[in-house]
mmCIF file of N, CA and C in Angstrom:
data_model
loop_
_atom_site.group_PDB
_atom_site.id
_atom_site.type_symbol
_atom_site.label_atom_id
_atom_site.label_comp_id
_atom_site.label_asym_id
_atom_site.label_seq_id
_atom_site.Cartn_x
_atom_site.Cartn_y
_atom_site.Cartn_z
ATOM 1 N N MET A 1 30.188 102.276 8.950
ATOM 2 C CA MET A 1 29.858 101.398 10.046
ATOM 3 C C MET A 1 29.901 102.182 11.355
ATOM 4 N N ALA A 2 29.052 101.788 12.279
ATOM 5 C CA ALA A 2 28.923 102.498 13.545
ATOM 6 C C ALA A 2 29.943 102.023 14.567
ATOM 7 N N ILE A 3 30.568 102.978 15.255
ATOM 8 C CA ILE A 3 31.428 102.652 16.389
ATOM 9 C C ILE A 3 30.507 102.477 17.587
ATOM 10 N N GLU A 4 30.599 101.328 18.222
ATOM 11 C CA GLU A 4 29.751 100.994 19.363
ATOM 12 C C GLU A 4 30.624 100.561 20.532
ATOM 13 N N ARG A 5 29.971 100.516 21.690
ATOM 14 C CA ARG A 5 30.569 99.920 22.883
ATOM 15 C C ARG A 5 29.649 98.812 23.359
ATOM 16 N N THR A 6 30.258 97.779 23.924
ATOM 17 C CA THR A 6 29.504 96.653 24.439
ATOM 18 C C THR A 6 30.176 96.130 25.698
ATOM 19 N N LEU A 7 29.398 95.489 26.548
ATOM 20 C CA LEU A 7 29.959 94.893 27.759
ATOM 21 C C LEU A 7 30.338 93.446 27.489
ATOM 22 N N SER A 8 31.449 93.047 28.065
ATOM 23 C CA SER A 8 31.912 91.669 27.995
ATOM 24 C C SER A 8 32.296 91.235 29.404
ATOM 25 N N ILE A 9 31.855 90.042 29.783
ATOM 26 C CA ILE A 9 32.238 89.477 31.079
ATOM 27 C C ILE A 9 32.934 88.146 30.839
ATOM 28 N N VAL A 10 34.132 88.010 31.404
ATOM 29 C CA VAL A 10 34.791 86.713 31.453
ATOM 30 C C VAL A 10 34.302 86.084 32.756
ATOM 31 N N LYS A 11 33.593 84.973 32.631
ATOM 32 C CA LYS A 11 32.897 84.359 33.764
ATOM 33 C C LYS A 11 33.861 83.614 34.702
ATOM 34 N N PRO A 12 33.394 83.297 35.916
ATOM 35 C CA PRO A 12 34.275 82.718 36.941
ATOM 36 C C PRO A 12 35.088 81.495 36.512
ATOM 37 N N SER A 13 34.509 80.573 35.772
ATOM 38 C CA SER A 13 35.271 79.382 35.387
ATOM 39 C C SER A 13 36.433 79.735 34.471
ATOM 40 N N SER A 14 36.243 80.689 33.584
ATOM 41 C CA SER A 14 37.327 81.104 32.687
ATOM 42 C C SER A 14 38.379 81.917 33.418
ATOM 43 N N VAL A 15 37.961 82.686 34.421
ATOM 44 C CA VAL A 15 38.936 83.416 35.240
ATOM 45 C C VAL A 15 39.778 82.413 36.025
ATOM 46 N N SER A 16 39.117 81.442 36.672
ATOM 47 C CA SER A 16 39.863 80.472 37.487
ATOM 48 C C SER A 16 40.756 79.574 36.636
ATOM 49 N N ASP A 17 40.377 79.357 35.387
ATOM 50 C CA ASP A 17 41.195 78.540 34.480
ATOM 51 C C ASP A 17 42.281 79.359 33.780
ATOM 52 N N ASN A 18 42.401 80.651 34.154
ATOM 53 C CA ASN A 18 43.457 81.535 33.651
ATOM 54 C C ASN A 18 43.348 81.812 32.144
ATOM 55 N N HIS A 19 42.126 82.055 31.677
ATOM 56 C CA HIS A 19 41.901 82.304 30.247
ATOM 57 C C HIS A 19 41.636 83.767 29.907
ATOM 58 N N ILE A 20 41.768 84.672 30.867
ATOM 59 C CA ILE A 20 41.451 86.079 30.594
ATOM 60 C C ILE A 20 42.255 86.602 29.407
ATOM 61 N N GLY A 21 43.547 86.431 29.434
ATOM 62 C CA GLY A 21 44.406 86.962 28.374
ATOM 63 C C GLY A 21 44.072 86.398 27.008
ATOM 64 N N ALA A 22 43.838 85.094 26.943
ATOM 65 C CA ALA A 22 43.511 84.462 25.660
ATOM 66 C C ALA A 22 42.173 84.964 25.130
ATOM 67 N N ILE A 23 41.232 85.194 26.028
ATOM 68 C CA ILE A 23 39.914 85.692 25.608
ATOM 69 C C ILE A 23 40.027 87.130 25.121
ATOM 70 N N VAL A 24 40.712 87.972 25.869
ATOM 71 C CA VAL A 24 40.902 89.368 25.436
ATOM 72 C C VAL A 24 41.627 89.399 24.097
ATOM 73 N N ALA A 25 42.611 88.534 23.914
ATOM 74 C CA ALA A 25 43.357 88.490 22.651
ATOM 75 C C ALA A 25 42.434 88.187 21.475
ATOM 76 N N LYS A 26 41.449 87.319 21.667
ATOM 77 C CA LYS A 26 40.511 87.011 20.581
ATOM 78 C C LYS A 26 39.679 88.241 20.216
ATOM 79 N N PHE A 27 39.240 88.993 21.227
ATOM 80 C CA PHE A 27 38.486 90.218 20.934
ATOM 81 C C PHE A 27 39.360 91.232 20.207
ATOM 82 N N GLU A 28 40.588 91.397 20.670
ATOM 83 C CA GLU A 28 41.487 92.359 20.030
ATOM 84 C C GLU A 28 41.835 91.939 18.607
ATOM 85 N N ALA A 29 42.018 90.654 18.386
ATOM 86 C CA ALA A 29 42.313 90.160 17.033
ATOM 87 C C ALA A 29 41.153 90.409 16.082
ATOM 88 N N ALA A 30 39.939 90.502 16.630
ATOM 89 C CA ALA A 30 38.752 90.772 15.815
ATOM 90 C C ALA A 30 38.533 92.266 15.593
ATOM 91 N N GLY A 31 39.437 93.094 16.103
ATOM 92 C CA GLY A 31 39.333 94.531 15.876
ATOM 93 C C GLY A 31 38.642 95.309 16.972
ATOM 94 N N LEU A 32 38.341 94.667 18.098
ATOM 95 C CA LEU A 32 37.716 95.363 19.223
ATOM 96 C C LEU A 32 38.800 95.873 20.165
ATOM 97 N N ARG A 33 38.555 97.029 20.761
ATOM 98 C CA ARG A 33 39.499 97.638 21.696
ATOM 99 C C ARG A 33 38.909 97.635 23.101
ATOM 100 N N VAL A 34 39.727 97.358 24.094
ATOM 101 C CA VAL A 34 39.308 97.431 25.491
ATOM 102 C C VAL A 34 39.415 98.885 25.927
ATOM 103 N N VAL A 35 38.284 99.474 26.362
ATOM 104 C CA VAL A 35 38.295 100.870 26.804
ATOM 105 C C VAL A 35 38.031 101.004 28.308
ATOM 106 N N ALA A 36 37.752 99.884 28.970
ATOM 107 C CA ALA A 36 37.619 99.842 30.430
ATOM 108 C C ALA A 36 37.663 98.377 30.836
ATOM 109 N N ALA A 37 38.237 98.111 32.013
ATOM 110 C CA ALA A 37 38.293 96.730 32.492
ATOM 111 C C ALA A 37 38.545 96.707 33.992
ATOM 112 N N LYS A 38 37.999 95.681 34.649
ATOM 113 C CA LYS A 38 38.275 95.452 36.058
ATOM 114 C C LYS A 38 37.861 94.042 36.446
ATOM 115 N N MET A 39 38.495 93.569 37.510
ATOM 116 C CA MET A 39 38.138 92.270 38.068
ATOM 117 C C MET A 39 37.394 92.536 39.369
ATOM 118 N N LEU A 40 36.338 91.760 39.599
ATOM 119 C CA LEU A 40 35.576 91.907 40.832
ATOM 120 C C LEU A 40 34.849 90.615 41.157
ATOM 121 N N LYS A 41 34.331 90.550 42.364
ATOM 122 C CA LYS A 41 33.533 89.401 42.787
ATOM 123 C C LYS A 41 32.134 89.906 43.092
ATOM 124 N N LEU A 42 31.168 89.408 42.355
ATOM 125 C CA LEU A 42 29.780 89.823 42.538
ATOM 126 C C LEU A 42 29.200 89.251 43.827
ATOM 127 N N THR A 43 28.363 90.037 44.475
ATOM 128 C CA THR A 43 27.556 89.531 45.583
ATOM 129 C C THR A 43 26.318 88.877 44.970
ATOM 130 N N PRO A 44 25.623 88.042 45.731
ATOM 131 C CA PRO A 44 24.368 87.481 45.196
ATOM 132 C C PRO A 44 23.368 88.568 44.794
ATOM 133 N N GLU A 45 23.307 89.644 45.537
ATOM 134 C CA GLU A 45 22.387 90.736 45.192
ATOM 135 C C GLU A 45 22.782 91.384 43.862
ATOM 136 N N GLN A 46 24.072 91.651 43.676
ATOM 137 C CA GLN A 46 24.526 92.244 42.412
ATOM 138 C C GLN A 46 24.245 91.318 41.235
ATOM 139 N N ALA A 47 24.568 90.039 41.381
ATOM 140 C CA ALA A 47 24.326 89.087 40.295
ATOM 141 C C ALA A 47 22.838 88.991 39.988
ATOM 142 N N GLY A 48 22.014 88.958 41.028
ATOM 143 C CA GLY A 48 20.565 88.902 40.830
ATOM 144 C C GLY A 48 20.043 90.130 40.114
ATOM 145 N N ASN A 49 20.562 91.293 40.474
ATOM 146 C CA ASN A 49 20.141 92.534 39.808
ATOM 147 C C ASN A 49 20.612 92.563 38.361
ATOM 148 N N PHE A 50 21.840 92.136 38.109
ATOM 149 C CA PHE A 50 22.355 92.152 36.745
ATOM 150 C C PHE A 50 21.552 91.217 35.845
ATOM 151 N N TYR A 51 21.220 90.036 36.348
ATOM 152 C CA TYR A 51 20.496 89.040 35.554
ATOM 153 C C TYR A 51 18.991 89.048 35.841
ATOM 154 N N ASP A 52 18.469 90.170 36.302
ATOM 155 C CA ASP A 52 17.057 90.285 36.672
ATOM 156 C C ASP A 52 16.112 89.859 35.555
ATOM 157 N N VAL A 53 16.503 90.073 34.316
ATOM 158 C CA VAL A 53 15.658 89.702 33.171
ATOM 159 C C VAL A 53 15.360 88.197 33.165
ATOM 160 N N HIS A 54 16.216 87.417 33.815
ATOM 161 C CA HIS A 54 16.045 85.956 33.866
ATOM 162 C C HIS A 54 15.427 85.473 35.178
ATOM 163 N N ARG A 55 15.014 86.371 36.045
ATOM 164 C CA ARG A 55 14.565 86.022 37.394
ATOM 165 C C ARG A 55 13.479 84.948 37.403
ATOM 166 N N ALA A 56 12.554 84.959 36.473
ATOM 167 C CA ALA A 56 11.446 83.997 36.460
ATOM 168 C C ALA A 56 11.818 82.658 35.808
ATOM 169 N N ARG A 57 12.991 82.575 35.252
ATOM 170 C CA ARG A 57 13.398 81.350 34.551
ATOM 171 C C ARG A 57 13.959 80.324 35.537
ATOM 172 N N PRO A 58 13.819 79.056 35.213
ATOM 173 C CA PRO A 58 14.243 78.015 36.163
ATOM 174 C C PRO A 58 15.744 77.990 36.438
ATOM 175 N N PHE A 59 16.549 78.539 35.552
ATOM 176 C CA PHE A 59 18.000 78.512 35.731
ATOM 177 C C PHE A 59 18.541 79.726 36.479
ATOM 178 N N PHE A 60 17.663 80.644 36.900
ATOM 179 C CA PHE A 60 18.108 81.897 37.505
ATOM 180 C C PHE A 60 19.030 81.681 38.717
ATOM 181 N N GLN A 61 18.615 80.875 39.681
ATOM 182 C CA GLN A 61 19.425 80.700 40.889
ATOM 183 C C GLN A 61 20.762 80.032 40.572
ATOM 184 N N GLU A 62 20.748 79.077 39.650
ATOM 185 C CA GLU A 62 22.002 78.441 39.233
ATOM 186 C C GLU A 62 22.942 79.478 38.611
ATOM 187 N N LEU A 63 22.388 80.383 37.811
ATOM 188 C CA LEU A 63 23.185 81.437 37.186
ATOM 189 C C LEU A 63 23.782 82.361 38.244
ATOM 190 N N VAL A 64 22.968 82.784 39.205
ATOM 191 C CA VAL A 64 23.451 83.654 40.276
ATOM 192 C C VAL A 64 24.541 82.940 41.077
ATOM 193 N N ASP A 65 24.311 81.677 41.418
ATOM 194 C CA ASP A 65 25.302 80.907 42.174
ATOM 195 C C ASP A 65 26.627 80.809 41.405
ATOM 196 N N PHE A 66 26.533 80.536 40.117
ATOM 197 C CA PHE A 66 27.746 80.435 39.302
ATOM 198 C C PHE A 66 28.472 81.771 39.214
ATOM 199 N N MET A 67 27.737 82.837 38.949
ATOM 200 C CA MET A 67 28.373 84.144 38.753
ATOM 201 C C MET A 67 28.949 84.719 40.045
ATOM 202 N N THR A 68 28.582 84.148 41.195
ATOM 203 C CA THR A 68 29.144 84.583 42.470
ATOM 204 C C THR A 68 30.169 83.582 43.007
ATOM 205 N N SER A 69 30.483 82.558 42.234
ATOM 206 C CA SER A 69 31.369 81.489 42.702
ATOM 207 C C SER A 69 32.852 81.872 42.682
ATOM 208 N N GLY A 70 33.180 82.970 42.048
ATOM 209 C CA GLY A 70 34.567 83.424 41.969
ATOM 210 C C GLY A 70 34.620 84.759 41.266
ATOM 211 N N PRO A 71 35.814 85.315 41.129
ATOM 212 C CA PRO A 71 35.943 86.610 40.459
ATOM 213 C C PRO A 71 35.516 86.544 38.988
ATOM 214 N N ILE A 72 35.081 87.688 38.497
ATOM 215 C CA ILE A 72 34.791 87.867 37.072
ATOM 216 C C ILE A 72 35.673 89.001 36.566
ATOM 217 N N PHE A 73 35.865 89.037 35.257
ATOM 218 C CA PHE A 73 36.616 90.105 34.612
ATOM 219 C C PHE A 73 35.646 90.803 33.681
ATOM 220 N N VAL A 74 35.322 92.059 33.980
ATOM 221 C CA VAL A 74 34.381 92.813 33.145
ATOM 222 C C VAL A 74 35.163 93.825 32.320
ATOM 223 N N GLN A 75 34.711 93.991 31.086
ATOM 224 C CA GLN A 75 35.391 94.938 30.203
ATOM 225 C C GLN A 75 34.380 95.579 29.262
ATOM 226 N N VAL A 76 34.733 96.751 28.813
ATOM 227 C CA VAL A 76 33.961 97.433 27.778
ATOM 228 C C VAL A 76 34.791 97.370 26.515
ATOM 229 N N LEU A 77 34.178 96.840 25.480
ATOM 230 C CA LEU A 77 34.831 96.718 24.180
ATOM 231 C C LEU A 77 34.252 97.769 23.242
ATOM 232 N N GLU A 78 35.094 98.323 22.390
ATOM 233 C CA GLU A 78 34.680 99.365 21.457
ATOM 234 C C GLU A 78 35.187 99.014 20.067
ATOM 235 N N GLY A 79 34.375 99.328 19.082
ATOM 236 C CA GLY A 79 34.791 99.130 17.705
ATOM 237 C C GLY A 79 33.606 99.215 16.765
ATOM 238 N N GLU A 80 33.888 99.031 15.489
ATOM 239 C CA GLU A 80 32.819 99.041 14.491
ATOM 240 C C GLU A 80 31.899 97.861 14.738
ATOM 241 N N ASN A 81 30.610 98.163 14.870
ATOM 242 C CA ASN A 81 29.599 97.135 15.135
ATOM 243 C C ASN A 81 30.038 96.188 16.252
ATOM 244 N N ALA A 82 30.496 96.772 17.350
ATOM 245 C CA ALA A 82 31.083 96.013 18.455
ATOM 246 C C ALA A 82 30.136 94.965 19.032
ATOM 247 N N ILE A 83 28.853 95.254 19.094
ATOM 248 C CA ILE A 83 27.906 94.308 19.691
ATOM 249 C C ILE A 83 27.843 93.035 18.854
ATOM 250 N N ALA A 84 27.637 93.175 17.571
ATOM 251 C CA ALA A 84 27.565 92.003 16.691
ATOM 252 C C ALA A 84 28.911 91.290 16.619
ATOM 253 N N LYS A 85 30.002 92.051 16.555
ATOM 254 C CA LYS A 85 31.333 91.450 16.483
ATOM 255 C C LYS A 85 31.623 90.657 17.757
ATOM 256 N N ASN A 86 31.294 91.220 18.909
ATOM 257 C CA ASN A 86 31.489 90.532 20.179
ATOM 258 C C ASN A 86 30.728 89.200 20.187
ATOM 259 N N ARG A 87 29.494 89.224 19.754
ATOM 260 C CA ARG A 87 28.667 88.015 19.773
ATOM 261 C C ARG A 87 29.205 86.973 18.789
ATOM 262 N N GLU A 88 29.728 87.433 17.669
ATOM 263 C CA GLU A 88 30.330 86.523 16.694
ATOM 264 C C GLU A 88 31.576 85.839 17.275
ATOM 265 N N VAL A 89 32.413 86.616 17.934
ATOM 266 C CA VAL A 89 33.645 86.082 18.517
ATOM 267 C C VAL A 89 33.331 85.157 19.694
ATOM 268 N N MET A 90 32.276 85.462 20.458
ATOM 269 C CA MET A 90 31.888 84.606 21.581
ATOM 270 C C MET A 90 31.418 83.239 21.090
ATOM 271 N N GLY A 91 30.589 83.207 20.063
ATOM 272 C CA GLY A 91 30.012 81.960 19.579
ATOM 273 C C GLY A 91 28.680 81.659 20.243
ATOM 274 N N ALA A 92 28.070 80.578 19.862
ATOM 275 C CA ALA A 92 26.758 80.179 20.371
ATOM 276 C C ALA A 92 26.796 79.983 21.884
ATOM 277 N N THR A 93 25.674 80.244 22.541
ATOM 278 C CA THR A 93 25.574 80.119 23.995
ATOM 279 C C THR A 93 25.991 78.733 24.478
ATOM 280 N N ASP A 94 25.595 77.710 23.768
ATOM 281 C CA ASP A 94 25.968 76.337 24.108
ATOM 282 C C ASP A 94 27.309 76.029 23.445
ATOM 283 N N PRO A 95 28.370 75.852 24.225
ATOM 284 C CA PRO A 95 29.681 75.589 23.631
ATOM 285 C C PRO A 95 29.693 74.399 22.669
ATOM 286 N N ALA A 96 28.832 73.421 22.902
ATOM 287 C CA ALA A 96 28.759 72.249 22.020
ATOM 288 C C ALA A 96 28.252 72.626 20.628
ATOM 289 N N LYS A 97 27.557 73.759 20.526
ATOM 290 C CA LYS A 97 27.010 74.206 19.249
ATOM 291 C C LYS A 97 27.786 75.391 18.668
ATOM 292 N N ALA A 98 28.799 75.854 19.393
ATOM 293 C CA ALA A 98 29.576 77.024 18.955
ATOM 294 C C ALA A 98 30.553 76.636 17.846
ATOM 295 N N THR A 99 30.743 77.540 16.924
ATOM 296 C CA THR A 99 31.667 77.341 15.811
ATOM 297 C C THR A 99 33.098 77.224 16.336
ATOM 298 N N ALA A 100 33.849 76.312 15.746
ATOM 299 C CA ALA A 100 35.256 76.137 16.130
ATOM 300 C C ALA A 100 35.989 77.470 16.045
ATOM 301 N N GLY A 101 36.851 77.743 17.013
ATOM 302 C CA GLY A 101 37.620 78.972 17.044
ATOM 303 C C GLY A 101 36.978 80.092 17.833
ATOM 304 N N THR A 102 35.674 79.953 18.154
ATOM 305 C CA THR A 102 35.029 80.973 18.975
ATOM 306 C C THR A 102 35.414 80.758 20.438
ATOM 307 N N ILE A 103 35.205 81.784 21.233
ATOM 308 C CA ILE A 103 35.560 81.715 22.654
ATOM 309 C C ILE A 103 34.828 80.587 23.353
ATOM 310 N N ARG A 104 33.539 80.496 23.134
ATOM 311 C CA ARG A 104 32.774 79.464 23.842
ATOM 312 C C ARG A 104 33.146 78.061 23.382
ATOM 313 N N ALA A 105 33.453 77.880 22.118
ATOM 314 C CA ALA A 105 33.886 76.560 21.639
ATOM 315 C C ALA A 105 35.208 76.178 22.275
ATOM 316 N N GLU A 106 36.085 77.156 22.438
ATOM 317 C CA GLU A 106 37.421 76.880 22.963
ATOM 318 C C GLU A 106 37.470 76.800 24.483
ATOM 319 N N PHE A 107 36.722 77.692 25.175
ATOM 320 C CA PHE A 107 36.867 77.797 26.621
ATOM 321 C C PHE A 107 35.607 77.435 27.422
ATOM 322 N N GLY A 108 34.459 77.333 26.766
ATOM 323 C CA GLY A 108 33.230 77.006 27.481
ATOM 324 C C GLY A 108 33.204 75.547 27.895
ATOM 325 N N LYS A 109 32.661 75.290 29.075
ATOM 326 C CA LYS A 109 32.582 73.919 29.589
ATOM 327 C C LYS A 109 31.227 73.288 29.276
ATOM 328 N N ASN A 110 30.181 74.092 29.369
ATOM 329 C CA ASN A 110 28.811 73.640 29.100
ATOM 330 C C ASN A 110 27.941 74.884 28.955
ATOM 331 N N ILE A 111 26.650 74.693 28.779
ATOM 332 C CA ILE A 111 25.766 75.842 28.538
ATOM 333 C C ILE A 111 25.716 76.790 29.738
ATOM 334 N N SER A 112 25.922 76.268 30.943
ATOM 335 C CA SER A 112 25.934 77.122 32.139
ATOM 336 C C SER A 112 27.273 77.814 32.323
ATOM 337 N N GLU A 113 28.351 77.088 32.119
ATOM 338 C CA GLU A 113 29.701 77.637 32.264
ATOM 339 C C GLU A 113 30.284 77.865 30.867
ATOM 340 N N ASN A 114 29.701 78.856 30.182
ATOM 341 C CA ASN A 114 30.025 79.065 28.767
ATOM 342 C C ASN A 114 31.050 80.172 28.520
ATOM 343 N N ALA A 115 31.875 80.434 29.509
ATOM 344 C CA ALA A 115 33.076 81.280 29.406
ATOM 345 C C ALA A 115 32.831 82.785 29.462
ATOM 346 N N VAL A 116 31.868 83.307 28.709
ATOM 347 C CA VAL A 116 31.718 84.757 28.593
ATOM 348 C C VAL A 116 30.255 85.175 28.483
ATOM 349 N N HIS A 117 30.041 86.444 28.781
ATOM 350 C CA HIS A 117 28.740 87.099 28.576
ATOM 351 C C HIS A 117 29.004 88.302 27.686
ATOM 352 N N GLY A 118 28.053 88.619 26.832
ATOM 353 C CA GLY A 118 28.149 89.827 26.015
ATOM 354 C C GLY A 118 26.782 90.444 25.808
ATOM 355 N N SER A 119 26.742 91.753 25.746
ATOM 356 C CA SER A 119 25.485 92.468 25.505
ATOM 357 C C SER A 119 24.890 92.050 24.169
ATOM 358 N N ASP A 120 23.548 92.062 24.100
ATOM 359 C CA ASP A 120 22.878 91.587 22.883
ATOM 360 C C ASP A 120 22.265 92.685 22.019
ATOM 361 N N ALA A 121 22.280 93.943 22.489
ATOM 362 C CA ALA A 121 21.666 95.038 21.731
ATOM 363 C C ALA A 121 22.195 96.367 22.278
ATOM 364 N N PRO A 122 22.062 97.451 21.520
ATOM 365 C CA PRO A 122 22.563 98.752 21.984
ATOM 366 C C PRO A 122 22.000 99.197 23.335
ATOM 367 N N ASP A 123 20.694 99.049 23.537
ATOM 368 C CA ASP A 123 20.102 99.455 24.818
ATOM 369 C C ASP A 123 20.639 98.614 25.963
ATOM 370 N N THR A 124 20.742 97.309 25.725
ATOM 371 C CA THR A 124 21.278 96.406 26.737
ATOM 372 C C THR A 124 22.725 96.769 27.042
ATOM 373 N N ALA A 125 23.512 97.018 26.013
ATOM 374 C CA ALA A 125 24.919 97.376 26.202
ATOM 375 C C ALA A 125 25.038 98.629 27.072
ATOM 376 N N HIS A 126 24.240 99.632 26.782
ATOM 377 C CA HIS A 126 24.274 100.877 27.554
ATOM 378 C C HIS A 126 23.962 100.602 29.031
ATOM 379 N N THR A 127 22.913 99.841 29.278
ATOM 380 C CA THR A 127 22.511 99.521 30.649
ATOM 381 C C THR A 127 23.567 98.678 31.353
ATOM 382 N N GLU A 128 24.072 97.661 30.664
ATOM 383 C CA GLU A 128 25.050 96.767 31.281
ATOM 384 C C GLU A 128 26.375 97.474 31.560
ATOM 385 N N ILE A 129 26.815 98.322 30.650
ATOM 386 C CA ILE A 129 28.044 99.088 30.888
ATOM 387 C C ILE A 129 27.860 99.968 32.122
ATOM 388 N N GLY A 130 26.713 100.634 32.212
ATOM 389 C CA GLY A 130 26.419 101.496 33.358
ATOM 390 C C GLY A 130 26.321 100.743 34.671
ATOM 391 N N PHE A 131 25.978 99.463 34.616
ATOM 392 C CA PHE A 131 25.896 98.643 35.825
ATOM 393 C C PHE A 131 27.275 98.491 36.464
ATOM 394 N N PHE A 132 28.310 98.362 35.644
ATOM 395 C CA PHE A 132 29.654 98.078 36.143
ATOM 396 C C PHE A 132 30.624 99.263 36.115
ATOM 397 N N PHE A 133 30.369 100.249 35.259
ATOM 398 C CA PHE A 133 31.349 101.311 35.060
ATOM 399 C C PHE A 133 30.714 102.698 35.138
ATOM 400 N N ALA A 134 31.416 103.611 35.814
ATOM 401 C CA ALA A 134 31.055 105.028 35.770
ATOM 402 C C ALA A 134 31.580 105.585 34.441
ATOM 403 N N THR A 135 30.939 106.612 33.958
ATOM 404 C CA THR A 135 31.377 107.233 32.700
ATOM 405 C C THR A 135 32.856 107.623 32.761
ATOM 406 N N SER A 136 33.303 108.070 33.914
ATOM 407 C CA SER A 136 34.699 108.497 34.072
ATOM 408 C C SER A 136 35.699 107.337 33.922
ATOM 409 N N GLU A 137 35.231 106.100 34.009
ATOM 410 C CA GLU A 137 36.123 104.941 33.880
ATOM 411 C C GLU A 137 36.295 104.487 32.436
ATOM 412 N N LEU A 138 35.514 105.046 31.517
ATOM 413 C CA LEU A 138 35.581 104.646 30.110
ATOM 414 C C LEU A 138 36.622 105.515 29.407
ATOM 415 N N CYS A 139 37.635 104.890 28.861
ATOM 416 C CA CYS A 139 38.751 105.606 28.245
ATOM 417 C C CYS A 139 38.672 105.510 26.732
ATOM 418 N N ALA A 140 38.624 106.655 26.071
ATOM 419 C CA ALA A 140 38.666 106.663 24.611
ATOM 420 C C ALA A 140 40.078 106.295 24.167
ATOM 421 N N ARG A 141 40.166 105.590 23.056
ATOM 422 C CA ARG A 141 41.498 105.211 22.563
ATOM 423 C C ARG A 141 41.734 105.770 21.196
#
């Protein structure tokens, strides 16, 4: 199995509800390791650039507004098939459709405030990690 890295974001509602530790614990229990992490507050420009792929979609401005509404916790997770494992642990985008025990089922409020973001493919993971972290900030474990 391939060792991969993926980006994970604990979104503003989960940060404000004090769920960072519980969310990280779920990733660690699934065998993923945190190799970089930081808390920050996105500007509208940063959020718009990060979610640029959604710019033409009707929910884009709502997404930018939400992601700039408070601090986020960004982390790089590493492990065997980390991208797929991260997505499995997160659960379906819509918390109402997420499997019981997943992060979104437990901590997501609705499809917009769904607790976490995770990279969906190796290329995306590489780009998203580079958006938030310099290579020197990634720690091998």
